[in-house]
mmCIF file of C-alpha atoms in Angstrom:
data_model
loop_
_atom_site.group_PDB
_atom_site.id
_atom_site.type_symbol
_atom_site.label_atom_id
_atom_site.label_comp_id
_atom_site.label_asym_id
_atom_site.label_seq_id
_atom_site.Cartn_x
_atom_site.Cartn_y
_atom_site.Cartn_z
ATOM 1 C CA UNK A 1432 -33.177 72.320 69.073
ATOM 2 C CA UNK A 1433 -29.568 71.623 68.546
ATOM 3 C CA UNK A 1434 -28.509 69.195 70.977
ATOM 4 C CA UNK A 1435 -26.342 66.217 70.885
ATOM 5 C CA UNK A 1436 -28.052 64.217 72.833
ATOM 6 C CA UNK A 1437 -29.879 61.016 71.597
ATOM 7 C CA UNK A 1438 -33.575 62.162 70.254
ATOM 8 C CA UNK A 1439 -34.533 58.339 69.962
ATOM 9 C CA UNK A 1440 -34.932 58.765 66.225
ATOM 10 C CA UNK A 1441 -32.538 55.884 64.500
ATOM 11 C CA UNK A 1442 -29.950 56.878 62.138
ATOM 12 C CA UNK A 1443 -27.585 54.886 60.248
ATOM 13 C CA UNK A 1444 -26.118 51.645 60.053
ATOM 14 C CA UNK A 1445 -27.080 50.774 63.910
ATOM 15 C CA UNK A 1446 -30.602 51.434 63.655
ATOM 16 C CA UNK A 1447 -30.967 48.655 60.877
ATOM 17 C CA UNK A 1448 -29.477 45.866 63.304
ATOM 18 C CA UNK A 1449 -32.060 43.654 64.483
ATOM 19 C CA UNK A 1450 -32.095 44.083 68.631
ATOM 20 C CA UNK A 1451 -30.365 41.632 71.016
ATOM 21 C CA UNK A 1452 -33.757 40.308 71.439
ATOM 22 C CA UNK A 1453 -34.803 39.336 67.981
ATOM 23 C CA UNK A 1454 -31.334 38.151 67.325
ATOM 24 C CA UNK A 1455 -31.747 35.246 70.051
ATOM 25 C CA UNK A 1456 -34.822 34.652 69.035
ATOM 26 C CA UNK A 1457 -34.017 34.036 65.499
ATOM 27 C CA UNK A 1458 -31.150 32.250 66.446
ATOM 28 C CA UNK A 1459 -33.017 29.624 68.878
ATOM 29 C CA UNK A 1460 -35.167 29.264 65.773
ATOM 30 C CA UNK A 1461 -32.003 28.557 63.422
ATOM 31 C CA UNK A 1462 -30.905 26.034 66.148
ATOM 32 C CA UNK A 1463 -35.002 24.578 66.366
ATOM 33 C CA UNK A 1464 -34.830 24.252 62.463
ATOM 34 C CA UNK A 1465 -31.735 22.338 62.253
ATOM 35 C CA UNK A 1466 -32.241 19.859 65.323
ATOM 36 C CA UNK A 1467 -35.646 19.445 63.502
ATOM 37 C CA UNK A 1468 -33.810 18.171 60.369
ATOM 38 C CA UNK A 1469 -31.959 15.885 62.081
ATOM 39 C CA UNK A 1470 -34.752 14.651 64.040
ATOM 40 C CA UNK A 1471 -36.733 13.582 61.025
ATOM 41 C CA UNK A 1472 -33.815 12.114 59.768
ATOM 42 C CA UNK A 1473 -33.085 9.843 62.656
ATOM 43 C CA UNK A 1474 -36.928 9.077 62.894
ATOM 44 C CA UNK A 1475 -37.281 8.367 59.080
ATOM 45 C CA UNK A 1476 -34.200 5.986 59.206
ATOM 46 C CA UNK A 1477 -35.302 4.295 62.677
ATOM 47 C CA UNK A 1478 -38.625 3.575 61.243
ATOM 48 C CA UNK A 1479 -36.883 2.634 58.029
ATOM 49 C CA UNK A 1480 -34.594 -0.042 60.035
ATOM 50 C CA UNK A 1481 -38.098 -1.493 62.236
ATOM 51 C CA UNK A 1482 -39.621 -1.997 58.691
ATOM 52 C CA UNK A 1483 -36.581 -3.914 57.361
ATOM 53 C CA UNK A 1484 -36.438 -6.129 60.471
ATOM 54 C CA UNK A 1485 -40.130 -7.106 60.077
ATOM 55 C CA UNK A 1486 -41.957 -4.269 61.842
ATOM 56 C CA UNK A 1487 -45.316 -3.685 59.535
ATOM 57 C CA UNK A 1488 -46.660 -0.610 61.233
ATOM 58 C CA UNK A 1489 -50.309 -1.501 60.366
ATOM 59 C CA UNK A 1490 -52.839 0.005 63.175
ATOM 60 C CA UNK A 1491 -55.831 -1.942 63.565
ATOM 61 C CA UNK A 1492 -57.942 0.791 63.402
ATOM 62 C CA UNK A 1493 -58.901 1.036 59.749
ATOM 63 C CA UNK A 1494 -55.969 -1.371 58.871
ATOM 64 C CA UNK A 1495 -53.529 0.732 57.165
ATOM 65 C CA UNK A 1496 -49.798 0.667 57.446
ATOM 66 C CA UNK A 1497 -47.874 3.850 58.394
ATOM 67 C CA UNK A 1498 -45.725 5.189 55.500
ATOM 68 C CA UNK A 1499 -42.078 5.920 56.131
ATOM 69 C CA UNK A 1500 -43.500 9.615 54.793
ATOM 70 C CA UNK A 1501 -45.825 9.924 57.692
ATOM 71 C CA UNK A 1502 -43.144 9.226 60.532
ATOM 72 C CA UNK A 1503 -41.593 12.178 58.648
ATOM 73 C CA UNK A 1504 -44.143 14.595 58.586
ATOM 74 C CA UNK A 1505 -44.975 13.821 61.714
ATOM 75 C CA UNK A 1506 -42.212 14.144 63.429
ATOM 76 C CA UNK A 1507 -41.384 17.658 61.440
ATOM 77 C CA UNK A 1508 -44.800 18.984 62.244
ATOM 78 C CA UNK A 1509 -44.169 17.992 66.075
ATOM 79 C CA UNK A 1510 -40.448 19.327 66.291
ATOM 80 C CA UNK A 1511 -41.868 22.794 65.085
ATOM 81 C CA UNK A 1512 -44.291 22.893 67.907
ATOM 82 C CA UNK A 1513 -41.387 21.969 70.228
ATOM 83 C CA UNK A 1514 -39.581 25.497 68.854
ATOM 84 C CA UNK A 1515 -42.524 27.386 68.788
ATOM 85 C CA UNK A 1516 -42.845 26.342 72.589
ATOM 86 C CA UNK A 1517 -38.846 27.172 73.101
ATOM 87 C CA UNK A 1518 -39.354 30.657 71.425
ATOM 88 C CA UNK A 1519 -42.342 31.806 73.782
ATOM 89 C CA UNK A 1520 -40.539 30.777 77.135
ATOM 90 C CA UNK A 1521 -37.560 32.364 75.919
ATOM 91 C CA UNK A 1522 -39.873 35.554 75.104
ATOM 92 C CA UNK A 1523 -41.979 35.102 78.293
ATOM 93 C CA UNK A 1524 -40.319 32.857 80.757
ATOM 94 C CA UNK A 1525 -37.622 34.128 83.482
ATOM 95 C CA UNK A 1526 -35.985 30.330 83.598
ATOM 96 C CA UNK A 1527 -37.143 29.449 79.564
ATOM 97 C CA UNK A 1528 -34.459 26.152 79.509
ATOM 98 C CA UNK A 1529 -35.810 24.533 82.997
ATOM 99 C CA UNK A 1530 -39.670 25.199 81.780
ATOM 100 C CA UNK A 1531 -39.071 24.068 78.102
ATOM 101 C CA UNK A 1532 -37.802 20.721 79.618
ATOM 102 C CA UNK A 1533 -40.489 20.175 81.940
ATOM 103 C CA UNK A 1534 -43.245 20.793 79.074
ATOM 104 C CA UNK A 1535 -41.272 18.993 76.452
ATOM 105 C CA UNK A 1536 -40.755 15.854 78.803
ATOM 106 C CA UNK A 1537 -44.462 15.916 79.523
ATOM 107 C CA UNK A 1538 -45.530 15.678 76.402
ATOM 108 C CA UNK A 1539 -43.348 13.338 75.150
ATOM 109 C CA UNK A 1540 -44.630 11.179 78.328
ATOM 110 C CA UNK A 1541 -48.037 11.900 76.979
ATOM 111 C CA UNK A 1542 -47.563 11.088 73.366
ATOM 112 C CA UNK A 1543 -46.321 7.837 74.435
ATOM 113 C CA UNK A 1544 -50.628 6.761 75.245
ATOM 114 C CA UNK A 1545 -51.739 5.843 71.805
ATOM 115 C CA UNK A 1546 -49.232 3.893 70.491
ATOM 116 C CA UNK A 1547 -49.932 1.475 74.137
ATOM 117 C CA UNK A 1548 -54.368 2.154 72.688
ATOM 118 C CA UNK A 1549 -53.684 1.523 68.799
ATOM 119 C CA UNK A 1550 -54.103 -1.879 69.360
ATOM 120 C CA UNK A 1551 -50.995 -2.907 66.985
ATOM 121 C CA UNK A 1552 -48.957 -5.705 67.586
ATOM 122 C CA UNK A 1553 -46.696 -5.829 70.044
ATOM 123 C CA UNK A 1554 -43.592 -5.371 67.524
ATOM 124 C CA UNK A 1555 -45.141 -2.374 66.181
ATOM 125 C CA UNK A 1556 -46.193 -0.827 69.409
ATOM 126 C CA UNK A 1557 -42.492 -0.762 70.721
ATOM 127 C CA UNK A 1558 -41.035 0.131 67.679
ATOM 128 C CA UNK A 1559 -43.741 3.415 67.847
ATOM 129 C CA UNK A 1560 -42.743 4.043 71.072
ATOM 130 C CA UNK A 1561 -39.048 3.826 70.552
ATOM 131 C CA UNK A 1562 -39.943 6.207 67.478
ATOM 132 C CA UNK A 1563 -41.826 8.824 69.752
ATOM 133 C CA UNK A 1564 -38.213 8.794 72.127
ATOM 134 C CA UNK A 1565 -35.860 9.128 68.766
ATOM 135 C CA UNK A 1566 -36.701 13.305 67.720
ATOM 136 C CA UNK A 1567 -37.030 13.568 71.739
ATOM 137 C CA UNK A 1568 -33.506 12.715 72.576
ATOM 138 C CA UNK A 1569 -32.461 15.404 69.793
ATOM 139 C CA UNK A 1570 -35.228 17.903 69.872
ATOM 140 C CA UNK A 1571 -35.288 18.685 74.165
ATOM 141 C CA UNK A 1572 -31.356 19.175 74.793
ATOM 142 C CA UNK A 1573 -30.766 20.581 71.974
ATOM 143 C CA UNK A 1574 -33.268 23.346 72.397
ATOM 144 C CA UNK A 1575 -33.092 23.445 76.152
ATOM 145 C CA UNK A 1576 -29.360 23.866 75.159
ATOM 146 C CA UNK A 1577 -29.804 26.809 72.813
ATOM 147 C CA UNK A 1578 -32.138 28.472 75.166
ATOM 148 C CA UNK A 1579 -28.894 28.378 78.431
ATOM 149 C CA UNK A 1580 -26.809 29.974 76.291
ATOM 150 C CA UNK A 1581 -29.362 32.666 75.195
ATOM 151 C CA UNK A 1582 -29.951 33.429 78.638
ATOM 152 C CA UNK A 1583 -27.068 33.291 80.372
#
């Protein structure tokens, strides 16, 4: 067959370009990772600034204090969930920014219960909650954000 129509087979330099798919994907990712920086940042240097005003972070249970560290991790490890939820409702939602906002806002209600059970002081029990809102306020618009403009 000689025919110049399309046989589906890729050939050249546009069958190497990732599809307009992947490339929003990757690029809500891209924002996810950055925001996630950021967040751990501000979280690190809240926590940093409760500790310096007199904040000890010590949880009853088992009496340990929480290392500047751990707010980090944490709040890295938490932020990456928050993309990996952004990235399947942009994959599998029809409305991915008003769904993303709704789950993130929930959970960030919900992961505001332990600090109120730790039994901690009352110092370090609203500096943890403030600390819970910090990656919040830059995690959820910026990724609700990034996923309007990669559906619009």
């Amino acid at each position: 067959m000689n025919s110049m129509h399309d046989s589906g087979v890729g050939a050249g330099p546009a069958s190497t370009r990732p599809s307009s798919h992947t490339h929003r994907l990757r690029g809500l990712a891209g924002t996810g990772f950055i925001a996630t920086l950021a967040a751990t940042v501000a979280t690190t240097l809240a926590a940093a600034l409760a500790q310096a005003i007199g904040v000890d972070f010590e949880v009853p249970d088992g009496g340990e204090t929480i290392p500047l560290s751990g707010f980090a991790v944490v709040t890295g490890l938490f932020s990456v969930v928050g993309i990996v939820i952004a990235v399947a409702l942009l994959r599998w939602s029809s409305r991915p920014a008003e769904r993303f906002v709704w789950t993130a806002a929930s959970l960030t209600a919900i992961s505001l219960v332990p600090p109120l059970l730790s039994g901690a002081n009352t110092a370090t029990t609203t500096a943890l909650l403030g600390l819970h809102l910090v990656p919040a306020t830059v995690m959820i618009p910026t990724l609700a954000r990034s996923l309007r403009t990669r559906t619009e």
